[in-house]
Amino acid sequence: MSSPKIWRQRIERYRLLGQKCKDCGKVLFPKRLVCSECGGREFDKEPMPEVGKIITYTTVYFGPKFLEQDIPYILAIIELKNGVRITTQVVDTEPKEVKAGKEVKFVFRKLKDEGKTGVIIYGYKAQLC
Amino acid sequence: MVGIVGYGSYLPRYRIKVEDIANQWGRDPDVIKKGLLVNEKTVPGTDEDTITISVEAGRNALKRAGINPKLIGSVYVGSESHPYAVKPSGTVVAEALGITPEVHIADFEFACKAGTEAMWVVYNEVKSGELQYGLAIGTDTSQGAPGGALEYTASAGGTAFIFGKENLVAEVIETYSYTTDTPDFWRREGAYYPRHGGRFTGEPAYFKHVYNAGIGVLKKANLKPQDFTYAVFHMPNGKFPQTIGKKLGFTKKQLVPGWIVPYMGNTYSGSSPTGLSATFDVSKPGDLILIVSFGSGAGSDAFVFKVTERIDEVRDLAPKLKEMLDENKIYLDYGKYAKFREKIIMNE
């Protein structure tokens, strides 16, 4: 990922900050230029809830190099209380502990580093409550 | 009045027991545990570092402070394990906490007292009237060479304090600092693990500086050990803080809430700040608390705090340290620990 792209996405990755359509009230995350509900183009900033629940998940045994240390790791779709769904890693757990319906909270973590000398990318992941 | 308006800590969930490290290197676990008075230590996850710990601790401090992050004028992160050699930890932390862009940011380093360095500077900035609020963080993912004495204690965690002038949780009554050039522990540029001077780290380093900072602040504040409800001293192991506490005239009872090292190890720059956080968790309005840090190289910062009535309002607004110590622990064996701490050489 290029540094400009990392930089452009930092606020939503760091703060889990989404948007709310000024026309129809649809809450969107990540942010978009056009509302997926009504086509509106004006938005207010909308913080996402800090907790959600696991809708579904998978255990990853062959992942990218930067996640080699974590294998096997959990990738899950999390539904927030406002209906927004987010795909992210569930950390600090064994795969056998993870179940659909379990509550998770979002935590601030390293997402990736571009090798020992590259830039480190930070953002949100999920942790079982 | 100037003091702390919000405090918050963060500890990783992973742990390794001292006996698992001792067994790995053919040492007697009971001798090590009795010598250090440490049972287990925290271990950072593969995706945790000084920046992620600072953000989580900072979020907890903001929950207790109940202030708009934009009012924070300085963010200082004290650590000896900043992820970048060149690029501040504080910029990521401040951006994640919603403090940027009108803020002064710096990373501090002074071995294990970088956290109280940050507290010292933020306190004085607020006191001078330059800032309404300032954020000071002490945190580390401490390094200890495999098989070395530090491996049994070097742990991970951190604590954040927001200083201000209104709605204080604890007022700063007095401060004092004592510093000399003493090479007891160091890590050269590019070296992965620190080195230390063995027994030289004790008498001429830790004990001399913590004692003089303790005596100095008591004299300056015109207070006696008996006036304090609690005291926190830097915790490189379990014995050192108990020894220096006794020498200064404090009882074991006064040290209990902040004596967290047996259950989490030495979090270097986060050690005494996290002991202070654990002490705030159990303190009552009017309690006097002494904290004395120690950073190799060497120096000690001392603060006297007086807890206010607001402690009862904010205590439960964020996770307390005892909960973090006791709940959701995941134990690692030495193999997994070595992988987590990147002690195994991999192909690029």
JSON list of C-alpha atoms in Angstrom, two decimals, chain A residues 7 10-11 13-16 50 65 68-72 89 91-94 105-111 113 115-122 125 127-129, chain B residues 10 13-14 45-49 51-53 55-56 59 63 70 83-84 87 91-100 319 328 330 336 339-340 342 346-348:
[
{"chain": "A", "resi": 7, "resn": "TRP", "atom": "CA", "xyz": [-2.42, 8.58, 4.85]},
{"chain": "A", "resi": 10, "resn": "ARG", "atom": "CA", "xyz": [-5.91, 7.04, 8.45]},
{"chain": "A", "resi": 11, "resn": "ILE", "atom": "CA", "xyz": [-8.83, 8.75, 10.16]},
{"chain": "A", "resi": 13, "resn": "ARG", "atom": "CA", "xyz": [-8.87, 3.29, 10.29]},
{"chain": "A", "resi": 14, "resn": "TYR", "atom": "CA", "xyz": [-7.64, 4.98, 13.48]},
{"chain": "A", "resi": 15, "resn": "ARG", "atom": "CA", "xyz": [-10.95, 6.24, 14.87]},
{"chain": "A", "resi": 16, "resn": "LEU", "atom": "CA", "xyz": [-13.52, 3.98, 13.16]},
{"chain": "A", "resi": 50, "resn": "GLU", "atom": "CA", "xyz": [-17.15, 0.50, 19.90]},
{"chain": "A", "resi": 65, "resn": "LYS", "atom": "CA", "xyz": [3.41, -12.81, 4.73]},
{"chain": "A", "resi": 68, "resn": "GLU", "atom": "CA", "xyz": [2.45, -15.31, 9.08]},
{"chain": "A", "resi": 69, "resn": "GLN", "atom": "CA", "xyz": [3.10, -14.96, 12.82]},
{"chain": "A", "resi": 70, "resn": "ASP", "atom": "CA", "xyz": [-0.66, -15.01, 13.54]},
{"chain": "A", "resi": 71, "resn": "ILE", "atom": "CA", "xyz": [-1.59, -18.21, 11.65]},
{"chain": "A", "resi": 72, "resn": "PRO", "atom": "CA", "xyz": [-4.11, -19.64, 12.23]},
{"chain": "A", "resi": 89, "resn": "GLN", "atom": "CA", "xyz": [-9.39, -9.87, 12.15]},
{"chain": "A", "resi": 91, "resn": "VAL", "atom": "CA", "xyz": [-7.31, -11.08, 17.78]},
{"chain": "A", "resi": 92, "resn": "ASP", "atom": "CA", "xyz": [-6.11, -12.38, 21.16]},
{"chain": "A", "resi": 93, "resn": "THR", "atom": "CA", "xyz": [-8.03, -15.63, 20.92]},
{"chain": "A", "resi": 94, "resn": "GLU", "atom": "CA", "xyz": [-7.84, -19.25, 19.82]},
{"chain": "A", "resi": 105, "resn": "LYS", "atom": "CA", "xyz": [-14.98, -4.68, 20.89]},
{"chain": "A", "resi": 106, "resn": "PHE", "atom": "CA", "xyz": [-12.69, -2.79, 18.57]},
{"chain": "A", "resi": 107, "resn": "VAL", "atom": "CA", "xyz": [-9.04, -2.37, 19.51]},
{"chain": "A", "resi": 108, "resn": "PHE", "atom": "CA", "xyz": [-6.20, -0.35, 18.00]},
{"chain": "A", "resi": 109, "resn": "ARG", "atom": "CA", "xyz": [-3.55, -2.57, 16.41]},
{"chain": "A", "resi": 110, "resn": "LYS", "atom": "CA", "xyz": [-0.82, -2.85, 13.81]},
{"chain": "A", "resi": 111, "resn": "LEU", "atom": "CA", "xyz": [-2.50, -3.98, 10.60]},
{"chain": "A", "resi": 113, "resn": "ASP", "atom": "CA", "xyz": [4.22, -3.47, 8.23]},
{"chain": "A", "resi": 115, "resn": "GLY", "atom": "CA", "xyz": [9.05, -5.29, 6.13]},
{"chain": "A", "resi": 116, "resn": "LYS", "atom": "CA", "xyz": [11.53, -4.39, 8.87]},
{"chain": "A", "resi": 117, "resn": "THR", "atom": "CA", "xyz": [12.38, -1.05, 7.26]},
{"chain": "A", "resi": 118, "resn": "GLY", "atom": "CA", "xyz": [8.96, -0.13, 5.86]},
{"chain": "A", "resi": 119, "resn": "VAL", "atom": "CA", "xyz": [6.10, 1.98, 7.13]},
{"chain": "A", "resi": 120, "resn": "ILE", "atom": "CA", "xyz": [3.80, 0.51, 9.79]},
{"chain": "A", "resi": 121, "resn": "ILE", "atom": "CA", "xyz": [0.06, 0.66, 9.13]},
{"chain": "A", "resi": 122, "resn": "TYR", "atom": "CA", "xyz": [-2.26, 0.95, 12.13]},
{"chain": "A", "resi": 125, "resn": "LYS", "atom": "CA", "xyz": [-9.22, -5.04, 14.76]},
{"chain": "A", "resi": 127, "resn": "GLN", "atom": "CA", "xyz": [-11.26, -8.60, 20.26]},
{"chain": "A", "resi": 128, "resn": "LEU", "atom": "CA", "xyz": [-13.73, -10.88, 22.09]},
{"chain": "A", "resi": 129, "resn": "CYS", "atom": "CA", "xyz": [-15.35, -8.99, 25.00]},
{"chain": "B", "resi": 10, "resn": "TYR", "atom": "CA", "xyz": [-3.68, -0.80, 29.04]},
{"chain": "B", "resi": 13, "resn": "ARG", "atom": "CA", "xyz": [-3.85, -10.17, 27.43]},
{"chain": "B", "resi": 14, "resn": "TYR", "atom": "CA", "xyz": [-0.88, -12.49, 26.82]},
{"chain": "B", "resi": 45, "resn": "GLY", "atom": "CA", "xyz": [0.52, -9.57, 20.85]},
{"chain": "B", "resi": 46, "resn": "THR", "atom": "CA", "xyz": [2.18, -9.79, 17.44]},
{"chain": "B", "resi": 47, "resn": "ASP", "atom": "CA", "xyz": [0.24, -6.68, 16.40]},
{"chain": "B", "resi": 48, "resn": "GLU", "atom": "CA", "xyz": [0.86, -4.64, 19.57]},
{"chain": "B", "resi": 49, "resn": "ASP", "atom": "CA", "xyz": [3.60, -2.08, 20.15]},
{"chain": "B", "resi": 51, "resn": "ILE", "atom": "CA", "xyz": [1.89, 3.06, 19.73]},
{"chain": "B", "resi": 52, "resn": "THR", "atom": "CA", "xyz": [-1.08, 0.67, 20.01]},
{"chain": "B", "resi": 53, "resn": "ILE", "atom": "CA", "xyz": [-0.69, 0.47, 23.81]},
{"chain": "B", "resi": 55, "resn": "VAL", "atom": "CA", "xyz": [-3.70, 4.68, 22.02]},
{"chain": "B", "resi": 56, "resn": "GLU", "atom": "CA", "xyz": [-5.63, 2.22, 24.22]},
{"chain": "B", "resi": 59, "resn": "ARG", "atom": "CA", "xyz": [-8.63, 6.29, 25.19]},
{"chain": "B", "resi": 63, "resn": "LYS", "atom": "CA", "xyz": [-13.05, 8.35, 29.15]},
{"chain": "B", "resi": 70, "resn": "LYS", "atom": "CA", "xyz": [-9.16, 18.91, 20.75]},
{"chain": "B", "resi": 83, "resn": "PRO", "atom": "CA", "xyz": [8.56, 1.45, 16.80]},
{"chain": "B", "resi": 84, "resn": "TYR", "atom": "CA", "xyz": [10.36, 3.98, 14.61]},
{"chain": "B", "resi": 87, "resn": "LYS", "atom": "CA", "xyz": [9.13, 9.21, 13.04]},
{"chain": "B", "resi": 91, "resn": "THR", "atom": "CA", "xyz": [1.67, 11.64, 15.84]},
{"chain": "B", "resi": 92, "resn": "VAL", "atom": "CA", "xyz": [-0.15, 8.32, 15.39]},
{"chain": "B", "resi": 93, "resn": "VAL", "atom": "CA", "xyz": [-1.38, 8.43, 18.99]},
{"chain": "B", "resi": 94, "resn": "ALA", "atom": "CA", "xyz": [-2.67, 12.01, 18.75]},
{"chain": "B", "resi": 95, "resn": "GLU", "atom": "CA", "xyz": [-4.35, 11.35, 15.40]},
{"chain": "B", "resi": 96, "resn": "ALA", "atom": "CA", "xyz": [-6.05, 8.20, 16.72]},
{"chain": "B", "resi": 97, "resn": "LEU", "atom": "CA", "xyz": [-7.29, 10.03, 19.82]},
{"chain": "B", "resi": 98, "resn": "GLY", "atom": "CA", "xyz": [-8.70, 12.92, 17.77]},
{"chain": "B", "resi": 99, "resn": "ILE", "atom": "CA", "xyz": [-6.31, 15.51, 19.21]},
{"chain": "B", "resi": 100, "resn": "THR", "atom": "CA", "xyz": [-4.61, 16.74, 16.00]},
{"chain": "B", "resi": 319, "resn": "PRO", "atom": "CA", "xyz": [-11.27, -0.63, 32.98]},
{"chain": "B", "resi": 328, "resn": "ASN", "atom": "CA", "xyz": [-8.96, -12.71, 29.94]},
{"chain": "B", "resi": 330, "resn": "ILE", "atom": "CA", "xyz": [-3.88, -16.09, 27.65]},
{"chain": "B", "resi": 336, "resn": "LYS", "atom": "CA", "xyz": [5.01, -19.14, 21.22]},
{"chain": "B", "resi": 339, "resn": "LYS", "atom": "CA", "xyz": [7.64, -16.27, 18.09]},
{"chain": "B", "resi": 340, "resn": "PHE", "atom": "CA", "xyz": [5.61, -13.36, 19.47]},
{"chain": "B", "resi": 342, "resn": "GLU", "atom": "CA", "xyz": [10.43, -12.18, 17.18]},
{"chain": "B", "resi": 346, "resn": "MET", "atom": "CA", "xyz": [13.09, -15.90, 9.80]},
{"chain": "B", "resi": 347, "resn": "ASN", "atom": "CA", "xyz": [13.85, -15.63, 6.09]},
{"chain": "B", "resi": 348, "resn": "GLU", "atom": "CA", "xyz": [12.80, -12.26, 4.69]}
]
